[in-house]
PDB file of C-alpha atoms in Angstrom:
ATOM      1  CA  SER A  34      16.158 -11.323 -11.779  1.00  0.00           C
ATOM      2  CA  ALA A  35      14.341  -8.522  -9.966  1.00  0.00           C
ATOM      3  CA  VAL A  36      12.006  -9.186  -7.065  1.00  0.00           C
ATOM      4  CA  ILE A  37       8.715  -7.296  -7.083  1.00  0.00           C
ATOM      5  CA  SER A  38       6.481  -6.633  -4.099  1.00  0.00           C
ATOM      6  CA  GLN A  39       2.946  -5.681  -5.030  1.00  0.00           C
ATOM      7  CA  LYS A  40       0.154  -4.677  -2.706  1.00  0.00           C
ATOM      8  CA  PRO A  41      -2.579  -5.041  -1.856  1.00  0.00           C
ATOM      9  CA  SER A  42      -2.827  -8.659  -2.912  1.00  0.00           C
ATOM     10  CA  ARG A  43      -6.585  -8.384  -3.108  1.00  0.00           C
ATOM     11  CA  ASP A  44      -9.401  -5.987  -2.345  1.00  0.00           C
ATOM     12  CA  ILE A  45     -13.139  -5.689  -2.590  1.00  0.00           C
ATOM     13  CA  CYS A  46     -14.269  -2.161  -3.420  1.00  0.00           C
ATOM     14  CA  GLN A  47     -17.505  -0.298  -3.842  1.00  0.00           C
ATOM     15  CA  ARG A  48     -18.372   1.030  -7.266  1.00  0.00           C
ATOM     16  CA  GLY A  49     -17.491   4.676  -7.756  1.00  0.00           C
ATOM     17  CA  THR A  50     -14.463   4.524  -5.472  1.00  0.00           C
ATOM     18  CA  SER A  51     -10.763   4.351  -6.372  1.00  0.00           C
ATOM     19  CA  LEU A  52      -7.999   1.922  -5.469  1.00  0.00           C
ATOM     20  CA  THR A  53      -4.262   2.549  -5.625  1.00  0.00           C
ATOM     21  CA  ILE A  54      -1.978  -0.406  -6.225  1.00  0.00           C
ATOM     22  CA  GLN A  55       1.679  -0.197  -5.246  1.00  0.00           C
ATOM     23  CA  CYS A  56       4.636  -1.910  -6.853  1.00  0.00           C
ATOM     24  CA  GLN A  57       8.099  -1.960  -5.260  1.00  0.00           C
ATOM     25  CA  VAL A  58      11.151  -3.404  -7.045  1.00  0.00           C
ATOM     26  CA  ASP A  59      14.343  -4.461  -5.280  1.00  0.00           C
ATOM     27  CA  SER A  60      16.561  -2.871  -7.940  1.00  0.00           C
ATOM     28  CA  GLN A  61      16.489   0.232 -10.089  1.00  0.00           C
ATOM     29  CA  VAL A  62      14.697  -0.199 -13.387  1.00  0.00           C
ATOM     30  CA  THR A  63      14.023   2.198 -16.199  1.00  0.00           C
ATOM     31  CA  MET A  64      10.625   0.959 -17.262  1.00  0.00           C
ATOM     32  CA  MET A  65       7.796  -0.555 -15.303  1.00  0.00           C
ATOM     33  CA  PHE A  66       4.716  -2.030 -16.909  1.00  0.00           C
ATOM     34  CA  TRP A  67       1.149  -2.366 -15.695  1.00  0.00           C
ATOM     35  CA  TYR A  68      -1.065  -5.190 -16.961  1.00  0.00           C
ATOM     36  CA  ARG A  69      -4.651  -6.257 -16.506  1.00  0.00           C
ATOM     37  CA  GLN A  70      -5.709  -9.895 -16.559  1.00  0.00           C
ATOM     38  CA  GLN A  71      -9.444 -10.310 -16.865  1.00  0.00           C
ATOM     39  CA  PRO A  72     -11.046 -13.692 -16.128  1.00  0.00           C
ATOM     40  CA  GLY A  73     -10.370 -16.106 -18.964  1.00  0.00           C
ATOM     41  CA  GLN A  74      -8.395 -13.528 -20.891  1.00  0.00           C
ATOM     42  CA  SER A  75      -4.755 -12.920 -21.635  1.00  0.00           C
ATOM     43  CA  LEU A  76      -2.685 -10.235 -19.989  1.00  0.00           C
ATOM     44  CA  THR A  77      -3.293  -6.842 -21.532  1.00  0.00           C
ATOM     45  CA  LEU A  78      -0.790  -4.024 -21.215  1.00  0.00           C
ATOM     46  CA  ILE A  79      -2.333  -0.917 -19.671  1.00  0.00           C
ATOM     47  CA  ALA A  80       0.649   1.424 -19.716  1.00  0.00           C
ATOM     48  CA  THR A  81       4.401   1.772 -19.516  1.00  0.00           C
ATOM     49  CA  ALA A  82       5.786   3.947 -16.726  1.00  0.00           C
ATOM     50  CA  ASN A  83       9.142   5.650 -17.104  1.00  0.00           C
ATOM     51  CA  GLN A  84      10.661   7.534 -14.228  1.00  0.00           C
ATOM     52  CA  GLY A  85      10.536  11.270 -14.769  1.00  0.00           C
ATOM     53  CA  SER A  86       8.036  11.301 -17.598  1.00  0.00           C
ATOM     54  CA  GLU A  87       4.368  10.720 -18.263  1.00  0.00           C
ATOM     55  CA  ALA A  88       3.240   7.143 -18.595  1.00  0.00           C
ATOM     56  CA  THR A  89       2.488   5.843 -22.064  1.00  0.00           C
ATOM     57  CA  TYR A  90      -0.975   4.304 -22.325  1.00  0.00           C
ATOM     58  CA  GLU A  91      -2.091   1.582 -24.682  1.00  0.00           C
ATOM     59  CA  SER A  92      -5.146   1.875 -26.869  1.00  0.00           C
ATOM     60  CA  GLY A  93      -8.307   1.645 -24.802  1.00  0.00           C
ATOM     61  CA  PHE A  94      -6.729   2.892 -21.581  1.00  0.00           C
ATOM     62  CA  VAL A  95      -6.700   6.528 -20.473  1.00  0.00           C
ATOM     63  CA  ILE A  96      -4.913   8.463 -17.792  1.00  0.00           C
ATOM     64  CA  ASP A  97      -8.102   9.708 -16.135  1.00  0.00           C
ATOM     65  CA  LYS A  98      -9.193   6.150 -15.470  1.00  0.00           C
ATOM     66  CA  PHE A  99      -5.772   4.657 -14.686  1.00  0.00           C
ATOM     67  CA  PRO A 100      -3.450   7.373 -13.387  1.00  0.00           C
ATOM     68  CA  ILE A 101       0.098   6.159 -12.803  1.00  0.00           C
ATOM     69  CA  SER A 102       2.882   7.571 -10.700  1.00  0.00           C
ATOM     70  CA  ARG A 103       6.585   6.778 -11.017  1.00  0.00           C
ATOM     71  CA  PRO A 104       8.389   8.865  -8.408  1.00  0.00           C
ATOM     72  CA  ASN A 105      11.691   6.947  -8.553  1.00  0.00           C
ATOM     73  CA  LEU A 106      13.430   4.010 -10.224  1.00  0.00           C
ATOM     74  CA  THR A 107      12.126   1.380  -7.795  1.00  0.00           C
ATOM     75  CA  PHE A 108       8.489   2.293  -7.228  1.00  0.00           C
ATOM     76  CA  SER A 109       5.260   2.862  -9.125  1.00  0.00           C
ATOM     77  CA  THR A 110       1.553   3.082  -8.396  1.00  0.00           C
ATOM     78  CA  LEU A 111      -1.503   2.428 -10.523  1.00  0.00           C
ATOM     79  CA  THR A 112      -4.851   3.875  -9.493  1.00  0.00           C
ATOM     80  CA  VAL A 113      -8.099   2.412 -10.766  1.00  0.00           C
ATOM     81  CA  SER A 114     -10.519   5.340 -10.611  1.00  0.00           C
ATOM     82  CA  ASN A 115     -14.302   5.556 -10.389  1.00  0.00           C
ATOM     83  CA  MET A 116     -14.534   1.795 -10.383  1.00  0.00           C
ATOM     84  CA  SER A 117     -17.320  -0.259 -11.887  1.00  0.00           C
ATOM     85  CA  PRO A 118     -17.858  -4.041 -11.802  1.00  0.00           C
ATOM     86  CA  GLU A 119     -16.207  -4.233 -15.249  1.00  0.00           C
ATOM     87  CA  ASP A 120     -12.931  -3.240 -13.577  1.00  0.00           C
ATOM     88  CA  SER A 121     -12.926  -6.466 -11.575  1.00  0.00           C
ATOM     89  CA  SER A 122      -9.710  -8.093 -12.650  1.00  0.00           C
ATOM     90  CA  ILE A 123      -6.178  -8.967 -11.658  1.00  0.00           C
ATOM     91  CA  TYR A 124      -3.723  -6.096 -12.020  1.00  0.00           C
ATOM     92  CA  LEU A 125      -0.024  -6.868 -12.341  1.00  0.00           C
ATOM     93  CA  CYS A 126       3.131  -4.817 -12.503  1.00  0.00           C
ATOM     94  CA  SER A 127       6.149  -6.015 -14.393  1.00  0.00           C
ATOM     95  CA  VAL A 128       9.759  -5.111 -15.074  1.00  0.00           C
ATOM     96  CA  GLY A 129      12.328  -6.458 -17.447  1.00  0.00           C
ATOM     97  CA  GLY A 130      13.006  -6.692 -21.124  1.00  0.00           C
ATOM     98  CA  GLY A 131      16.455  -5.986 -22.421  1.00  0.00           C
ATOM     99  CA  GLY A 132      16.704  -9.468 -23.854  1.00  0.00           C
ATOM    100  CA  GLY A 133      15.946 -11.330 -20.671  1.00  0.00           C
ATOM    101  CA  GLY A 134      12.210 -11.679 -20.381  1.00  0.00           C
ATOM    102  CA  TYR A 135      10.006 -10.052 -17.795  1.00  0.00           C
ATOM    103  CA  THR A 136       9.348 -10.458 -14.068  1.00  0.00           C
ATOM    104  CA  PHE A 137       5.875  -9.994 -12.636  1.00  0.00           C
ATOM    105  CA  GLY A 138       4.536  -9.110  -9.257  1.00  0.00           C
ATOM    106  CA  SER A 139       2.100 -11.488  -7.622  1.00  0.00           C
ATOM    107  CA  GLY A 140      -0.837  -9.365  -8.715  1.00  0.00           C
ATOM    108  CA  THR A 141      -3.745  -7.526  -7.114  1.00  0.00           C
ATOM    109  CA  ARG A 142      -7.088  -9.274  -7.354  1.00  0.00           C
ATOM    110  CA  LEU A 143      -9.743  -6.566  -7.479  1.00  0.00           C
ATOM    111  CA  THR A 144     -13.443  -7.176  -7.065  1.00  0.00           C
ATOM    112  CA  VAL A 145     -15.829  -4.259  -7.541  1.00  0.00           C
ATOM    113  CA  VAL A 146     -19.291  -4.634  -6.051  1.00  0.00           C
TER     114      VAL A 146
ATOM    115  CA  GLN B   6      -6.879 -12.675 -36.744  1.00  0.00           C
ATOM    116  CA  LYS B   7      -5.522 -12.366 -33.241  1.00  0.00           C
ATOM    117  CA  GLU B   8      -1.815 -11.761 -32.857  1.00  0.00           C
ATOM    118  CA  VAL B   9      -1.352 -14.819 -30.644  1.00  0.00           C
ATOM    119  CA  GLU B  10      -3.618 -17.849 -30.523  1.00  0.00           C
ATOM    120  CA  GLN B  11      -3.476 -20.367 -27.704  1.00  0.00           C
ATOM    121  CA  ASP B  12      -5.893 -23.156 -26.845  1.00  0.00           C
ATOM    122  CA  PRO B  13      -7.216 -22.414 -23.334  1.00  0.00           C
ATOM    123  CA  GLY B  14      -7.712 -26.059 -22.428  1.00  0.00           C
ATOM    124  CA  PRO B  15      -8.082 -27.416 -19.859  1.00  0.00           C
ATOM    125  CA  LEU B  16      -5.584 -30.108 -20.714  1.00  0.00           C
ATOM    126  CA  SER B  17      -5.451 -33.112 -18.394  1.00  0.00           C
ATOM    127  CA  VAL B  18      -2.650 -35.657 -18.629  1.00  0.00           C
ATOM    128  CA  PRO B  19      -1.449 -38.451 -16.320  1.00  0.00           C
ATOM    129  CA  GLU B  20       1.639 -37.979 -14.215  1.00  0.00           C
ATOM    130  CA  GLY B  21       4.814 -38.898 -16.085  1.00  0.00           C
ATOM    131  CA  ALA B  22       3.407 -38.126 -19.512  1.00  0.00           C
ATOM    132  CA  ILE B  23       4.951 -35.702 -21.985  1.00  0.00           C
ATOM    133  CA  VAL B  24       2.968 -32.484 -22.268  1.00  0.00           C
ATOM    134  CA  SER B  25       2.838 -30.443 -25.447  1.00  0.00           C
ATOM    135  CA  LEU B  26       1.595 -26.860 -25.334  1.00  0.00           C
ATOM    136  CA  ASN B  27       1.361 -24.728 -28.454  1.00  0.00           C
ATOM    137  CA  CYS B  28       0.748 -21.244 -29.786  1.00  0.00           C
ATOM    138  CA  THR B  29       0.535 -19.684 -33.199  1.00  0.00           C
ATOM    139  CA  TYR B  30       1.214 -16.070 -34.033  1.00  0.00           C
ATOM    140  CA  SER B  31       0.413 -13.911 -37.009  1.00  0.00           C
ATOM    141  CA  ASN B  32       3.197 -11.357 -37.384  1.00  0.00           C
ATOM    142  CA  SER B  33       6.527 -12.617 -38.670  1.00  0.00           C
ATOM    143  CA  ALA B  34       8.240  -9.540 -37.206  1.00  0.00           C
ATOM    144  CA  PHE B  35       8.124 -11.016 -33.714  1.00  0.00           C
ATOM    145  CA  GLN B  36      11.592 -11.974 -32.553  1.00  0.00           C
ATOM    146  CA  TYR B  37      11.350 -12.914 -28.887  1.00  0.00           C
ATOM    147  CA  PHE B  38       9.378 -15.886 -27.622  1.00  0.00           C
ATOM    148  CA  MET B  39       8.565 -16.696 -24.033  1.00  0.00           C
ATOM    149  CA  TRP B  40       6.672 -19.182 -21.931  1.00  0.00           C
ATOM    150  CA  TYR B  41       5.305 -18.243 -18.522  1.00  0.00           C
ATOM    151  CA  ARG B  42       3.811 -20.441 -15.832  1.00  0.00           C
ATOM    152  CA  GLN B  43       1.110 -19.016 -13.598  1.00  0.00           C
ATOM    153  CA  TYR B  44      -0.116 -20.740 -10.488  1.00  0.00           C
ATOM    154  CA  SER B  45      -3.477 -19.811  -9.052  1.00  0.00           C
ATOM    155  CA  ARG B  46      -3.414 -16.439  -7.276  1.00  0.00           C
ATOM    156  CA  LYS B  47       0.164 -15.785  -8.374  1.00  0.00           C
ATOM    157  CA  GLY B  48       1.805 -13.635 -11.022  1.00  0.00           C
ATOM    158  CA  PRO B  49       3.276 -15.211 -14.165  1.00  0.00           C
ATOM    159  CA  GLU B  50       6.748 -16.713 -13.775  1.00  0.00           C
ATOM    160  CA  LEU B  51       9.151 -16.788 -16.718  1.00  0.00           C
ATOM    161  CA  LEU B  52       9.973 -20.359 -17.717  1.00  0.00           C
ATOM    162  CA  MET B  53      11.672 -20.097 -21.072  1.00  0.00           C
ATOM    163  CA  TYR B  54      12.961 -17.275 -23.232  1.00  0.00           C
ATOM    164  CA  THR B  55      14.260 -17.715 -26.741  1.00  0.00           C
ATOM    165  CA  TYR B  56      15.191 -15.513 -29.632  1.00  0.00           C
ATOM    166  CA  SER B  57      15.703 -17.787 -32.583  1.00  0.00           C
ATOM    167  CA  SER B  58      14.141 -20.733 -34.309  1.00  0.00           C
ATOM    168  CA  GLY B  59      15.006 -24.150 -32.960  1.00  0.00           C
ATOM    169  CA  ASN B  60      14.946 -25.795 -29.567  1.00  0.00           C
ATOM    170  CA  LYS B  61      15.977 -24.600 -26.146  1.00  0.00           C
ATOM    171  CA  GLU B  62      16.102 -27.017 -23.256  1.00  0.00           C
ATOM    172  CA  ASP B  63      16.059 -26.376 -19.520  1.00  0.00           C
ATOM    173  CA  GLY B  64      15.669 -29.426 -17.350  1.00  0.00           C
ATOM    174  CA  ARG B  65      12.340 -31.075 -18.095  1.00  0.00           C
ATOM    175  CA  PHE B  66      11.238 -28.157 -20.279  1.00  0.00           C
ATOM    176  CA  THR B  67      11.930 -27.675 -23.983  1.00  0.00           C
ATOM    177  CA  ALA B  68      10.839 -24.628 -25.943  1.00  0.00           C
ATOM    178  CA  GLN B  69      10.583 -24.933 -29.690  1.00  0.00           C
ATOM    179  CA  VAL B  70      10.197 -22.115 -32.187  1.00  0.00           C
ATOM    180  CA  ASP B  71       9.375 -22.507 -35.871  1.00  0.00           C
ATOM    181  CA  LYS B  72       9.443 -19.046 -37.384  1.00  0.00           C
ATOM    182  CA  SER B  73       8.574 -20.289 -40.869  1.00  0.00           C
ATOM    183  CA  SER B  74       5.275 -21.673 -39.557  1.00  0.00           C
ATOM    184  CA  LYS B  75       4.848 -18.997 -36.847  1.00  0.00           C
ATOM    185  CA  TYR B  76       4.432 -21.766 -34.314  1.00  0.00           C
ATOM    186  CA  ILE B  77       5.876 -22.106 -30.833  1.00  0.00           C
ATOM    187  CA  SER B  78       5.714 -25.055 -28.471  1.00  0.00           C
ATOM    188  CA  LEU B  79       6.578 -25.983 -24.923  1.00  0.00           C
ATOM    189  CA  PHE B  80       7.233 -29.598 -24.021  1.00  0.00           C
ATOM    190  CA  ILE B  81       7.262 -30.865 -20.451  1.00  0.00           C
ATOM    191  CA  ARG B  82       8.832 -34.248 -19.887  1.00  0.00           C
ATOM    192  CA  ASP B  83       8.080 -36.514 -16.935  1.00  0.00           C
ATOM    193  CA  SER B  84       5.202 -34.270 -15.914  1.00  0.00           C
ATOM    194  CA  GLN B  85       4.522 -33.851 -12.197  1.00  0.00           C
ATOM    195  CA  PRO B  86       1.404 -32.766 -10.291  1.00  0.00           C
ATOM    196  CA  SER B  87       3.337 -29.620  -9.352  1.00  0.00           C
ATOM    197  CA  ASP B  88       3.354 -28.704 -13.044  1.00  0.00           C
ATOM    198  CA  SER B  89      -0.397 -28.120 -12.843  1.00  0.00           C
ATOM    199  CA  ALA B  90      -0.808 -24.443 -13.684  1.00  0.00           C
ATOM    200  CA  THR B  91      -1.738 -22.114 -16.504  1.00  0.00           C
ATOM    201  CA  TYR B  92       0.932 -21.765 -19.170  1.00  0.00           C
ATOM    202  CA  LEU B  93       1.054 -18.576 -21.210  1.00  0.00           C
ATOM    203  CA  CYS B  94       2.985 -18.066 -24.380  1.00  0.00           C
ATOM    204  CA  ALA B  95       4.214 -14.567 -25.121  1.00  0.00           C
ATOM    205  CA  ILE B  96       5.858 -12.881 -28.051  1.00  0.00           C
ATOM    206  CA  SER B  97       7.593  -9.583 -28.591  1.00  0.00           C
ATOM    207  CA  ASN B  98       9.157  -7.639 -31.384  1.00  0.00           C
ATOM    208  CA  ARG B  99      10.879  -5.174 -29.093  1.00  0.00           C
ATOM    209  CA  ASP B 100      11.802  -5.097 -25.475  1.00  0.00           C
ATOM    210  CA  ASP B 101       9.107  -2.790 -24.193  1.00  0.00           C
ATOM    211  CA  LYS B 102       5.943  -4.594 -25.204  1.00  0.00           C
ATOM    212  CA  ILE B 103       4.944  -8.226 -25.152  1.00  0.00           C
ATOM    213  CA  ILE B 104       1.762  -9.899 -26.319  1.00  0.00           C
ATOM    214  CA  PHE B 105       0.375 -12.836 -24.393  1.00  0.00           C
ATOM    215  CA  GLY B 106      -1.737 -15.784 -25.390  1.00  0.00           C
ATOM    216  CA  LYS B 107      -4.795 -16.525 -23.271  1.00  0.00           C
ATOM    217  CA  GLY B 108      -3.022 -19.329 -21.484  1.00  0.00           C
ATOM    218  CA  THR B 109      -3.603 -23.084 -21.361  1.00  0.00           C
ATOM    219  CA  ARG B 110      -4.775 -24.618 -18.101  1.00  0.00           C
ATOM    220  CA  LEU B 111      -2.858 -27.809 -17.444  1.00  0.00           C
ATOM    221  CA  HIS B 112      -3.817 -30.515 -14.953  1.00  0.00           C
ATOM    222  CA  ILE B 113      -1.396 -33.335 -14.175  1.00  0.00           C
ATOM    223  CA  LEU B 114      -3.310 -36.238 -12.729  1.00  0.00           C
ATOM    224  CA  PRO B 115      -1.499 -38.227 -10.007  1.00  0.00           C
TER     225      PRO B 115
END
């Protein structure tokens, strides 16, 4: 299965600022997924990032708040913009599917103060 | 009704016991069923992946799917303290979107 490197692993940010999270995969993949895991909650899909096209956002998530880049088949970034304390969460990237389950990065633990 | 229901626990069992973790789901269209293990400060790790009803075994782990009841289970035999983690069930009806349960926190007591 693919190996995913995600960084930063954690950060503490001031409200109103933005944070960009990077996800690097050791093999080429068509789709990459970004999830949010709020305390005590299940993982929620934010968006699906395909190389060469705009990301597809799930209900409740918008591009202005969570812009995503996908410059090639092994890399993606998620930016959390104009942060508020409600954005404090764990953010995870993921690859996989195709009948074989999904692999996750180790996550970025974000605290907004 | 939520698409996936999972008791959050915590569930504490003595070392060596058999652990039973369960989820129910609402939509019979779901075809793929997964169990993930998540240690503290780590991303989820795929444990079991199954497509059909019935049992799938991998070492000390057995995944069970009952599509008629919309019920999935994970059994851990001879539980070890290293099994202490949060276990998330997940379901999918296509390969580009999966829905997770909230996860069950499991503590194996030495």
